[in-house]
Coordinates of C-alpha atoms (C1' of nucleotides) in Angstrom, one line a residue:
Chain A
X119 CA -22.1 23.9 19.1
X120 CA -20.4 23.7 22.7
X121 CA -18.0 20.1 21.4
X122 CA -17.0 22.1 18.2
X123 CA -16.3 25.2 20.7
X124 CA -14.1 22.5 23.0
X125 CA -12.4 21.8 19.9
X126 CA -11.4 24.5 18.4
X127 CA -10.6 26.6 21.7
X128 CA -7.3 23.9 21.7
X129 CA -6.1 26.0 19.0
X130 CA -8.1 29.4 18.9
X131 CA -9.4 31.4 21.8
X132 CA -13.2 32.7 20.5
X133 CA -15.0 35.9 22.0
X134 CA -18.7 34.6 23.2
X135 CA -19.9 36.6 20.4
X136 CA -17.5 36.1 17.9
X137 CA -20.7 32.8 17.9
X138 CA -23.5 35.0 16.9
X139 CA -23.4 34.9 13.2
X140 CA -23.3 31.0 13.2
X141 CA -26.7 31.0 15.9
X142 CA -28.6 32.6 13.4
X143 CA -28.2 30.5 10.6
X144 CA -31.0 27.8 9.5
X145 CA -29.5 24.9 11.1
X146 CA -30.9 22.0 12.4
X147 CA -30.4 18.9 14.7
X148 CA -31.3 15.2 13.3
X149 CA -30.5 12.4 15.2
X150 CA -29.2 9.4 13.0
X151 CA -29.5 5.6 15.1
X152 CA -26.6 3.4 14.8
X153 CA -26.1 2.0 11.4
X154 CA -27.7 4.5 10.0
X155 CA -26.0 6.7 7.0
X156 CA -25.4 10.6 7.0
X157 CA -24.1 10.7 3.5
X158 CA -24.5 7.9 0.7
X159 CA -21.5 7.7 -1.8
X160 CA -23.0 9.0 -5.0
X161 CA -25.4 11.2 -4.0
X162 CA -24.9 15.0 -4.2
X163 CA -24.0 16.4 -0.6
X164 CA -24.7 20.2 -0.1
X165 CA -25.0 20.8 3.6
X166 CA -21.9 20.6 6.1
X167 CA -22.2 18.4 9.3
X168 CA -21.4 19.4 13.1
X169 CA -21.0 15.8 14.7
X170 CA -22.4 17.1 18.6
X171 CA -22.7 13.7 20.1
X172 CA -21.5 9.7 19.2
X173 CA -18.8 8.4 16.6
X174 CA -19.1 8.1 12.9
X175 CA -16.9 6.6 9.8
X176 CA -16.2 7.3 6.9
X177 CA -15.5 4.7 4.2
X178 CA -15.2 3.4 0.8
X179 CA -16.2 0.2 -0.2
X180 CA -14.0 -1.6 -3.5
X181 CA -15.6 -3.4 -6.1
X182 CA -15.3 -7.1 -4.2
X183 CA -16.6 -5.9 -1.1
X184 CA -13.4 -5.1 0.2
X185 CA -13.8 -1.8 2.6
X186 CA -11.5 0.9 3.6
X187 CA -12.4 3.4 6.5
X188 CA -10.8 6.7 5.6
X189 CA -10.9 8.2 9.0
X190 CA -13.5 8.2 12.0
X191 CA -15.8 11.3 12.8
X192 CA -15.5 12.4 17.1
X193 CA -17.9 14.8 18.5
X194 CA -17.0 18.0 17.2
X195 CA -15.9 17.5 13.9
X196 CA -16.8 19.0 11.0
X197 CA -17.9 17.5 7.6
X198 CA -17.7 17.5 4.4
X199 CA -16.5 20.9 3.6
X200 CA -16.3 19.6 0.8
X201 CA -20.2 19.7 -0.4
X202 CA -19.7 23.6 -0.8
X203 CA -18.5 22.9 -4.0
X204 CA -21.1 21.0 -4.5
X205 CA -19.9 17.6 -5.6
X206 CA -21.7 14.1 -5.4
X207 CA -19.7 12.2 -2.4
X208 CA -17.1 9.8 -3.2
X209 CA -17.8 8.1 -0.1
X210 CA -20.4 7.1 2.4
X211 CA -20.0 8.1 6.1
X212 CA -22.4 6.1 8.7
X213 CA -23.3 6.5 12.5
X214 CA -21.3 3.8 14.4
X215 CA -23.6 5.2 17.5
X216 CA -26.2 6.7 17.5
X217 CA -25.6 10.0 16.9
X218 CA -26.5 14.2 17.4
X219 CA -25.5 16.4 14.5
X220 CA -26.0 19.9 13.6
X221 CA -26.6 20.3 9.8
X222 CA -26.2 23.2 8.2
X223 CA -27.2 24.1 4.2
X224 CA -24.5 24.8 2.4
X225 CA -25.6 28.2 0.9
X226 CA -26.4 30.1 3.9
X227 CA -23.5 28.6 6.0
X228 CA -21.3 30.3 2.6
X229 CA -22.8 33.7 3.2
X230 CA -22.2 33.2 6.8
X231 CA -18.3 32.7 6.4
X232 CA -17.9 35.4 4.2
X233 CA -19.1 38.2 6.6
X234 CA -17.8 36.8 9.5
X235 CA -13.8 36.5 9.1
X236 CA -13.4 34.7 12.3
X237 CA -16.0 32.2 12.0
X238 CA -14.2 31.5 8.5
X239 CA -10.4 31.1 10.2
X240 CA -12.3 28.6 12.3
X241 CA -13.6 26.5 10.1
X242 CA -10.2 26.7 8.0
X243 CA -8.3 25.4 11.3
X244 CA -10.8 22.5 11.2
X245 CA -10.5 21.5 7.9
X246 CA -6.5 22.0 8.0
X247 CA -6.6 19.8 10.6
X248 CA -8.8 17.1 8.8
X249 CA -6.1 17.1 5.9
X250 CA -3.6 16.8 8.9
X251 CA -5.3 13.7 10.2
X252 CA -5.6 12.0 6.0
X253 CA -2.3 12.6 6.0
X254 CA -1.0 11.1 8.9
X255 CA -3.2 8.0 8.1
X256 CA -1.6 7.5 4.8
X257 CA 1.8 7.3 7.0
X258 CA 0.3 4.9 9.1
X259 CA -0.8 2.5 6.9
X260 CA 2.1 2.8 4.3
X261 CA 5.2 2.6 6.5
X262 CA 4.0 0.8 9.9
X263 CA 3.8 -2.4 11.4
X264 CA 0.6 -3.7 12.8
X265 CA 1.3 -2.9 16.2
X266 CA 2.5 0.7 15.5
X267 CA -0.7 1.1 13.8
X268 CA -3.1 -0.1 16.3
X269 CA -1.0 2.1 18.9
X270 CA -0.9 4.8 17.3
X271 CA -4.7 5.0 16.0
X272 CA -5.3 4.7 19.5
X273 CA -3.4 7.3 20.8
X274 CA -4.9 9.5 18.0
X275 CA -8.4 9.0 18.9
X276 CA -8.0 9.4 22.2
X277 CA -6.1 12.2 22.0
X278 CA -9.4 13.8 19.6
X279 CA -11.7 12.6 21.9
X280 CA -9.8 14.4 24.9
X281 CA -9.6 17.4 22.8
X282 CA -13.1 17.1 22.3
X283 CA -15.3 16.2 25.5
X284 CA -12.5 17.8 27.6
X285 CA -11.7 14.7 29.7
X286 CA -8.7 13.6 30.5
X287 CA -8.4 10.3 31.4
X288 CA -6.5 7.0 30.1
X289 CA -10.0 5.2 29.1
X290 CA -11.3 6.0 25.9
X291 CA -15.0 4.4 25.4
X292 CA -14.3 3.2 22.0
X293 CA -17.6 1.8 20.3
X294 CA -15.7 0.1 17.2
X295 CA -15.2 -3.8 16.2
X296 CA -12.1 -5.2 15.4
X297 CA -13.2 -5.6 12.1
X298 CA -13.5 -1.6 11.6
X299 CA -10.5 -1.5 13.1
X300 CA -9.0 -3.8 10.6
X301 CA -10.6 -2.0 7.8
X302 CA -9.1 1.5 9.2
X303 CA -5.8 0.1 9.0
X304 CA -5.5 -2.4 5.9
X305 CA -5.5 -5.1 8.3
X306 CA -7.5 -8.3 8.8
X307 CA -9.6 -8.8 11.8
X308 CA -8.1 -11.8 12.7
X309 CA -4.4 -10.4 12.6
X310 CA -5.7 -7.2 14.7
X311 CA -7.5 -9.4 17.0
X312 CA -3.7 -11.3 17.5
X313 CA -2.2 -7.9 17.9
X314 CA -3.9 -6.1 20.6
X315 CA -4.1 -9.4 22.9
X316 CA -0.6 -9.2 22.6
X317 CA -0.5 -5.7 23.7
X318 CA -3.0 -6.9 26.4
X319 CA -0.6 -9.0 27.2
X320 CA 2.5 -7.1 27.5
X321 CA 0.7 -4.1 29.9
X322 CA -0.2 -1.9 27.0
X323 CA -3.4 -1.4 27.0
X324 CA -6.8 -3.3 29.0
X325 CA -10.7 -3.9 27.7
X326 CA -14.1 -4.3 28.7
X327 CA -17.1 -4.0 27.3
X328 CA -16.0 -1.5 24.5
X329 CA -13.8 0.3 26.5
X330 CA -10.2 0.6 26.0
X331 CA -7.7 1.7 29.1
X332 CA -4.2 2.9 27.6
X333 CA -2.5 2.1 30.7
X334 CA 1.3 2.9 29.7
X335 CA 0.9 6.2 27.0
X336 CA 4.2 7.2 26.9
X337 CA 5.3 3.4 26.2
X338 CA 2.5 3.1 23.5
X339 CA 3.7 6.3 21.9
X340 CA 7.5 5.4 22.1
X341 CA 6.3 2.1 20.6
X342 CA 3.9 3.5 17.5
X343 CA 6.3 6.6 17.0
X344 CA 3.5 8.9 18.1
X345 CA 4.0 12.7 17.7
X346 CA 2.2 14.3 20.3
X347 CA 2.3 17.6 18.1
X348 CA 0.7 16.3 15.0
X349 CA -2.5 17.7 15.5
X350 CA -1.4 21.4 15.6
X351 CA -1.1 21.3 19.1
X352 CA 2.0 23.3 19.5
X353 CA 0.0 26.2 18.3
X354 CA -2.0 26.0 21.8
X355 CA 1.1 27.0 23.5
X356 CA 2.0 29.4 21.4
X357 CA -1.2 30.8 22.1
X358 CA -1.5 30.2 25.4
X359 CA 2.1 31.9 26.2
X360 CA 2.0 34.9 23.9
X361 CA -1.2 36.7 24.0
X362 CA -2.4 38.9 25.7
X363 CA -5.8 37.9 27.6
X364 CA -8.1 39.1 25.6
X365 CA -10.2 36.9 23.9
X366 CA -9.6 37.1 20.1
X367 CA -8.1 34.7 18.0
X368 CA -4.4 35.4 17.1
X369 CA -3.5 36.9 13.6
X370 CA -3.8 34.4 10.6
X371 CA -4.0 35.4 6.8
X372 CA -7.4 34.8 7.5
X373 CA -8.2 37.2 9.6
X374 CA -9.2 40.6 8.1
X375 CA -6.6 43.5 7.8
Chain B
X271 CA -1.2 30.7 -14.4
X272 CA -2.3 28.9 -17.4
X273 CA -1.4 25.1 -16.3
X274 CA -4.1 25.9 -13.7
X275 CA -6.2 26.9 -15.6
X276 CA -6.2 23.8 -17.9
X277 CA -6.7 21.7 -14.9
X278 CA -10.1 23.8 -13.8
X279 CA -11.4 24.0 -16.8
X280 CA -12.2 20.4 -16.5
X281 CA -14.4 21.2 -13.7
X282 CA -15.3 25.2 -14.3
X283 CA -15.7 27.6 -17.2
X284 CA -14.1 30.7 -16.6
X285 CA -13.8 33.5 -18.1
X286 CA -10.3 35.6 -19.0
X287 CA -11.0 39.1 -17.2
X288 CA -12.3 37.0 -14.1
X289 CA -8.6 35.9 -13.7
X290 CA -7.7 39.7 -13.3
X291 CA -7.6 39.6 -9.9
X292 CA -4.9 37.0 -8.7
X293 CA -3.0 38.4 -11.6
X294 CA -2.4 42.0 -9.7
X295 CA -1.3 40.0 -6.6
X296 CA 1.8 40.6 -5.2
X297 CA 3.3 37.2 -6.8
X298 CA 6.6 36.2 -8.1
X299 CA 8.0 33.1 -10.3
X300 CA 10.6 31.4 -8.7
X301 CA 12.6 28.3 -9.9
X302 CA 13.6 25.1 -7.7
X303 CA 16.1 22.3 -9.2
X304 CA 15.6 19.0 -8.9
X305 CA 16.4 17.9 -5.4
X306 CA 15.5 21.3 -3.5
X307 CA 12.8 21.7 -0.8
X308 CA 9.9 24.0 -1.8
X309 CA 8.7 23.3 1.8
X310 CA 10.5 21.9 4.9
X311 CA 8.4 20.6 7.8
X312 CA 8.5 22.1 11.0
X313 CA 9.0 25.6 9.1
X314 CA 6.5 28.2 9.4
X315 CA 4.4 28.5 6.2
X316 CA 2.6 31.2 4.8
X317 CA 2.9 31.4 1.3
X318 CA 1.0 29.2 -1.5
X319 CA 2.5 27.4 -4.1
X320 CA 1.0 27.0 -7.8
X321 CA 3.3 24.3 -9.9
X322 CA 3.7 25.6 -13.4
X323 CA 6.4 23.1 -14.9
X324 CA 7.9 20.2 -13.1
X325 CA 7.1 17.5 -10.6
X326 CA 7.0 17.7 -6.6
X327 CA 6.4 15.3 -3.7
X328 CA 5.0 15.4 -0.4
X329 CA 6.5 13.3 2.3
X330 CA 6.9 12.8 6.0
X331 CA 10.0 11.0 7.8
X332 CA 9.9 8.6 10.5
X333 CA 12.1 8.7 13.0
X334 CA 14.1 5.6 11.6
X335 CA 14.4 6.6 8.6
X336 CA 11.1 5.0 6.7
X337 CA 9.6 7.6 4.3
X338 CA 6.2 7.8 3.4
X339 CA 5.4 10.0 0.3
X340 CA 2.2 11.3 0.8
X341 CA 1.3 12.6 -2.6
X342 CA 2.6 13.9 -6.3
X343 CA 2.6 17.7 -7.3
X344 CA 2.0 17.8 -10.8
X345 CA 1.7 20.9 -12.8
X346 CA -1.1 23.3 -12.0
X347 CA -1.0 21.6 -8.6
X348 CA -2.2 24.2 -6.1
X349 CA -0.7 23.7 -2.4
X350 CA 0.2 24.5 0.5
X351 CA -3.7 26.4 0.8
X352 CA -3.4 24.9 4.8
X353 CA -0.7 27.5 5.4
X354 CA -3.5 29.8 5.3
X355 CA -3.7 29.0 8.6
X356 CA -0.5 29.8 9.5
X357 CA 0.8 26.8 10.8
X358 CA 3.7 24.8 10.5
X359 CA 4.3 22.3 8.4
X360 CA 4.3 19.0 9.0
X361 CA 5.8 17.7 6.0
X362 CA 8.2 18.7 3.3
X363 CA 7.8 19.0 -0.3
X364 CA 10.4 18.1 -2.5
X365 CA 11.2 19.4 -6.4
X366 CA 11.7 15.7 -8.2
X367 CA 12.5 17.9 -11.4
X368 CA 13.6 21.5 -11.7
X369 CA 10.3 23.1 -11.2
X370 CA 8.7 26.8 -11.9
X371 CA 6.1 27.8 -9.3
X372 CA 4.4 30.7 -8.5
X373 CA 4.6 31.7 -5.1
X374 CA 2.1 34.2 -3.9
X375 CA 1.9 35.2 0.0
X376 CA -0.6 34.5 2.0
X377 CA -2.4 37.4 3.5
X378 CA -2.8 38.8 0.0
X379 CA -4.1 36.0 -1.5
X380 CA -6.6 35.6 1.2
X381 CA -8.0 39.4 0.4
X382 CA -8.3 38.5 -3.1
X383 CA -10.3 35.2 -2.4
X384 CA -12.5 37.2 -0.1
X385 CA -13.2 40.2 -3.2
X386 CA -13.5 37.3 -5.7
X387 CA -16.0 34.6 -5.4
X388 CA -15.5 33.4 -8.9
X389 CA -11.5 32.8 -7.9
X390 CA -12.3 31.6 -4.4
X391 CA -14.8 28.7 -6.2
X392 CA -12.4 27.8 -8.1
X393 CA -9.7 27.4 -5.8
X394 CA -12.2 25.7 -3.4
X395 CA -12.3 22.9 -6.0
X396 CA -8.8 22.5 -6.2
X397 CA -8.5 22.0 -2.6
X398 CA -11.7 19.8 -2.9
X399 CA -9.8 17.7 -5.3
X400 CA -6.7 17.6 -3.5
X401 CA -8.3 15.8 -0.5
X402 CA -10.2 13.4 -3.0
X403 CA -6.7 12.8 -3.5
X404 CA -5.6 11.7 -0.3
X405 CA -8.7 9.6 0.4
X406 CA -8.0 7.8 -3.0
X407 CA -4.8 7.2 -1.3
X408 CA -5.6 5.6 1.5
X409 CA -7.6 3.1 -0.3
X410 CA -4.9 2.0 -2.3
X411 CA -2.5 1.7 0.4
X412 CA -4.7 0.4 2.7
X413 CA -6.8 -2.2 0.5
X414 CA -5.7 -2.9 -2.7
X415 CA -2.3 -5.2 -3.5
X416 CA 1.0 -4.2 -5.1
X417 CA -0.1 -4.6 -8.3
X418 CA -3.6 -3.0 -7.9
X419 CA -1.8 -0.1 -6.4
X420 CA 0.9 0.5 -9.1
X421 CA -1.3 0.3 -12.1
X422 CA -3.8 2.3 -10.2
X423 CA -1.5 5.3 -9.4
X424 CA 0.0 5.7 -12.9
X425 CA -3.8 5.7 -14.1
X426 CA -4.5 8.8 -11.7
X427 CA -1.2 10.3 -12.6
X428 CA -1.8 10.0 -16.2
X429 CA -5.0 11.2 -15.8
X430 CA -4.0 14.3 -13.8
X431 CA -1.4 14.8 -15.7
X432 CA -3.2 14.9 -19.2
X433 CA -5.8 16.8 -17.8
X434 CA -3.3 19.5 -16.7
X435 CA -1.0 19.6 -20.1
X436 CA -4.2 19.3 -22.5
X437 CA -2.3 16.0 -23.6
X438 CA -4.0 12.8 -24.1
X439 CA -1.0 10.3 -25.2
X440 CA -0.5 6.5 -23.5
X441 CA 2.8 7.9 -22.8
X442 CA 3.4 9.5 -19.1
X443 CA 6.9 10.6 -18.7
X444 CA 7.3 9.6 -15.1
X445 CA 11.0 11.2 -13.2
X446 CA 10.2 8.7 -10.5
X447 CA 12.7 6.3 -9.1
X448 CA 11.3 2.8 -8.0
X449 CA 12.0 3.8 -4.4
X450 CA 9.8 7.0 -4.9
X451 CA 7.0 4.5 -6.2
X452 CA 7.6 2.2 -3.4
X453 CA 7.8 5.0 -0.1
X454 CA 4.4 6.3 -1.9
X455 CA 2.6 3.0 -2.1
X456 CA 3.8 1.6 1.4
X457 CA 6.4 -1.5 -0.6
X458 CA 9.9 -1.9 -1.0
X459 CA 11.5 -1.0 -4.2
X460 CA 12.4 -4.6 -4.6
X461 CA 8.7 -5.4 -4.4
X462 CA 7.7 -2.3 -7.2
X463 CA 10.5 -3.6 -9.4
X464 CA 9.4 -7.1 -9.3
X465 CA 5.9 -6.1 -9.9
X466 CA 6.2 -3.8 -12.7
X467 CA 8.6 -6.2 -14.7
X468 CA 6.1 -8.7 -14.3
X469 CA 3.4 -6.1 -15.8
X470 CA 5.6 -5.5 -18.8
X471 CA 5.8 -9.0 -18.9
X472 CA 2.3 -9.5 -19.7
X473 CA 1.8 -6.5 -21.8
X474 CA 0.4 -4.0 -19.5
X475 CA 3.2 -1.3 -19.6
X476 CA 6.7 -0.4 -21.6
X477 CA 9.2 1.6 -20.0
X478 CA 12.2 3.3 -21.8
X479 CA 14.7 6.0 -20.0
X480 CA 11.9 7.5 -17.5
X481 CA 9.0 7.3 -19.2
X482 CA 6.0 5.0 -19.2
X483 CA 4.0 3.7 -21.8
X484 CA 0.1 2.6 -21.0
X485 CA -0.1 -0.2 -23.6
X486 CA -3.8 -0.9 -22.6
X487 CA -5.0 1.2 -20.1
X488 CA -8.8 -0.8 -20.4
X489 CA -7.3 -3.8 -18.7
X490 CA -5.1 -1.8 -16.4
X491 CA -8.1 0.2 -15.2
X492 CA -10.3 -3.0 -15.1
X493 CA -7.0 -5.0 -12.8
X494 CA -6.4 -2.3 -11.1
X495 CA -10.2 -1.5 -10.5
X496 CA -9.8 2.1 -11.2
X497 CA -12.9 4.5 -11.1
X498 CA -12.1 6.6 -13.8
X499 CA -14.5 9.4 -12.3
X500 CA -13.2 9.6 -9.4
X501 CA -11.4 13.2 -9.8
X502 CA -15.1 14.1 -9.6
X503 CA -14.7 14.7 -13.5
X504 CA -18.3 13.8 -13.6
X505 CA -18.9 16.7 -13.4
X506 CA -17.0 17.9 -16.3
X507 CA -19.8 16.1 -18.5
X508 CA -22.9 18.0 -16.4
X509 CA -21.2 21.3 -17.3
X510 CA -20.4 20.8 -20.8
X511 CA -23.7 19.4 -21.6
X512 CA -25.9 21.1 -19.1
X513 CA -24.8 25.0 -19.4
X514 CA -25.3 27.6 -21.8
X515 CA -22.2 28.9 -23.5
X516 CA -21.5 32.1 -21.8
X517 CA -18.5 31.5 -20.1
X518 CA -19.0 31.6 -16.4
X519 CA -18.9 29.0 -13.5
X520 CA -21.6 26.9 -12.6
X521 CA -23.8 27.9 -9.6
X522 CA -22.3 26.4 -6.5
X523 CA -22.3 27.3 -2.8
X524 CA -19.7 29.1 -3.5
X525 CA -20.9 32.0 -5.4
X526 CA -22.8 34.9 -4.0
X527 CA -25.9 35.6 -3.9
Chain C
dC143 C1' 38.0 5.0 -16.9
dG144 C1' 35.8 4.3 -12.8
dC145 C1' 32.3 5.6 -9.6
dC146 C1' 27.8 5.7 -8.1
dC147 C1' 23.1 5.3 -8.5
dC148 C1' 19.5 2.6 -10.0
dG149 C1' 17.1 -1.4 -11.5
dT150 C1' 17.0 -6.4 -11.6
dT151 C1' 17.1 -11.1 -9.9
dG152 C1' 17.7 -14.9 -6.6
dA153 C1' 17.2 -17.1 -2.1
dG154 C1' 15.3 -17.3 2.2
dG155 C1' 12.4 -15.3 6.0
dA156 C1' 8.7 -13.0 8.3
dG157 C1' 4.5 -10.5 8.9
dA158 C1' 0.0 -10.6 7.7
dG159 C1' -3.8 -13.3 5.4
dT160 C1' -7.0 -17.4 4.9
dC161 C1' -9.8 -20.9 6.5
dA162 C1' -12.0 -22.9 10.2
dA163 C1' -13.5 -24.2 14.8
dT164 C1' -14.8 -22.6 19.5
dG165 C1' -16.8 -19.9 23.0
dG166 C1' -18.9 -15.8 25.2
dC167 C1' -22.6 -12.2 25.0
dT168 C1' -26.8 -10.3 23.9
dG169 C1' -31.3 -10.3 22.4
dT170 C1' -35.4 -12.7 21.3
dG171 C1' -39.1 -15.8 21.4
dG172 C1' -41.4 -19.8 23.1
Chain D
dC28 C1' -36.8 -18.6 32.5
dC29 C1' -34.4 -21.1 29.3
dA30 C1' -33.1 -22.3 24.6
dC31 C1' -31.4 -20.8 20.5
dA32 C1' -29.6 -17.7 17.0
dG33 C1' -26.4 -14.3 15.6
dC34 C1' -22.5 -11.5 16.2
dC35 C1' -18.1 -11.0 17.7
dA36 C1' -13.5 -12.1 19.6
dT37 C1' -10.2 -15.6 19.9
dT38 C1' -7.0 -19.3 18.6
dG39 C1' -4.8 -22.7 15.7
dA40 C1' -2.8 -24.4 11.4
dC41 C1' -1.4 -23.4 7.1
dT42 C1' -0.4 -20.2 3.1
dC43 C1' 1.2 -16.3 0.6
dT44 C1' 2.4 -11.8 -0.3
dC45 C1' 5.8 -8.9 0.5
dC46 C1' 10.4 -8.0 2.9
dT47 C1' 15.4 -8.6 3.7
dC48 C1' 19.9 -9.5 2.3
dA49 C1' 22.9 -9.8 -1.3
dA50 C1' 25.0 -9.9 -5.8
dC51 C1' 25.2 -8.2 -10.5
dG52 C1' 25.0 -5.2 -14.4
dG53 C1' 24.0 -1.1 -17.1
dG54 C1' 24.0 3.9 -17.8
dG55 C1' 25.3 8.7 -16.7
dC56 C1' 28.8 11.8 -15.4
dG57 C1' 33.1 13.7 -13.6

DNA sequence: CGCCCCGTTGAGGAGAGTCAATGGCTGTGG
DNA sequence: CCACAGCCATTGACTCTCCTCAACGGGGCG
């Protein structure tokens, strides 16, 4: 539970025992090898996912074998909410690495949230921010240019996986192909494999071994129009600067009256 | 309320006194003419927003000046339930048509979802649905070409928009401009006109004064390679075959215990 | 009546796609 | 320990979808 915790305490500060409730519920860790599939388009979903360790996508594959990838999964995110309402998945999401996650049934996890309010704000921050992150994807494949997409994708998940882990360095260990890449961002491999040599080129970013550098951030975000904010982020300062030090989360609709 | 509850009872039964609750909120009806912003991004939220008559968008600006329209609001369109969370906005929603919505605040609203499990279910869907909706999206942007992606929007439009009015007609009067179509599906308005003339060309659509006309919706769906479940309206069939007939909601995680 | 917005159409251009060949790595098996 | 297979990134040449610029025309409205 500690990545989620990393996560949300960007946004929300959580008492220690605020934690409880969650600890007691049937969960379980599995451990799914590269490759291997968490949820299978078609089938009915009805426990939620805590990714603890590796990356995952999720994706939808088109009648001719085409594929999109709707967004990737970092340690710490949460998935599918959605399976609460107990809906076969219109998608299928698959470990890129191998991979820890914490599952959790549906029914229990339900009870769970509705005695404990501030477990439930949590949660709602998390999947708020997974609309915010759809959202900005559409953006990014409907109104930029290859290179503002690679950029800024790049900047995002680094950004996530900073937010996640806690580091805070320029490298971001990045275990995708260009070919996911490609299919993240409606592009071809070949034409993504053009585009980031010329950012190699120009001093944007360097690679090894499935490692990506971002040597120049604030040029690569001038460049790909990244918001540093999108993610909610403001709300940590808020936070941060105008609470008092106690450790509760900050008033919300969500919270109880 | 009732456009709403059209569009859930394609999913749930419900029913009448278990609607007693939202209707003692603290709600009010308010009107927006075409043009006006129901939501302005970088504004604080915390109100929801239920579409009773009209047409809204969702968009985000780029710096430059691009526009990428994120999604329609059709009637019995529930949003924004993110402001929940009590965070700005990062997008603004537009009224394309005068529009009535009902406007209930947040804290409120949030007490009632928490006293009725029936009413939280159901509005757990909605917001299901809703991100179904922007993953759907990012397919077509990202995947499919301009001609896919046309006839595949006004096939989820129509479909939404039957489905909210009750209505099942070829005909979907559509107050959307080409360069509304074209900032939503990531082309030019050059490009969408071009594209949809050469569809009535060949018999797929006929337009007159702002509204569309599905002449063969079979051989759109088939071109455009639309999946006509996926609004999850699968489900509609496993309820209407598979309940009795008292009138209550299906058994999901939502519901107590 | 005249303006403005919108849709349409044409001509030319550019960004991204397609097809195909090459070369580096990694893993495997003889 | 080396040879070979398979996957992936890269690069070149060519193509095509979609974009840009621009002109024209129709309908609504003051």
């Amino acid at each position: 539970m500690q990545v989620f915790r990393n996560k949300l305490s960007q946004y929300v500060r959580l008492a220690d025992d605020a934690w409880l409730p969650i600890k007691e519920l049937d969960q379980r860790t599995e451990t799914f090898e590269a490759g291997e599939d968490l949820i299978v388009a078609g089938q009915d979903a009805n426990e939620i996912f805590i990714l603890q360790t590796g990356w995952a996508l999720r994706y939808r594959l088109l009648e001719d074998g085409r594929r999109q990838i709707v967004n990737f999964m970092l340690p710490g995110d949460v998935f599918d909410l959605q399976s609460l309402a107990d809906l076969q998945a219109d998608h299928t999401v698959t470990a890129i690495t191998d991979c820890d996650v914490t599952v959790i049934p549906a029914r229990p996890f339900v009870r769970m949230l509705r005695d404990s309010t501030r477990i439930a704000a949590a949660f709602w921050w998390a999947a708020v921010q997974e609309e915010s992150i759809l959202r900005e994807q559409i953006v990014r494949i409907g109104r930029r240019s290859a290179r503002e997409r690679i950029g800024h994708m790049l900047l995002e998940l680094h950004r996530r996986y900073a937010g996640a882990t806690g580091e805070e360095t320029d490298e971001l260990v990045m275990p995708v192909t260009r070919a996911d890449i490609a299919d993240a961002l409606g592009l071809t491999p070949v034409h993504v494999s053009r585009t980031m040599s010329a950012m190699r080129r120009s001093g944007l970013i360097a690679e090894e071994r499935g490692s990506i550098k971002l040597l120049d951030r604030a040029r690569l975000a001038r460049l790909s129009h990244f918001d540093t904010d999108y993610l909610h982020l403001k709300k940590l300062n808020l936070l941060t600067h105008g609470l008092s030090s106690n450790h509760t989360a900050p008033a919300t609709a969500l919270d109880a009256d």
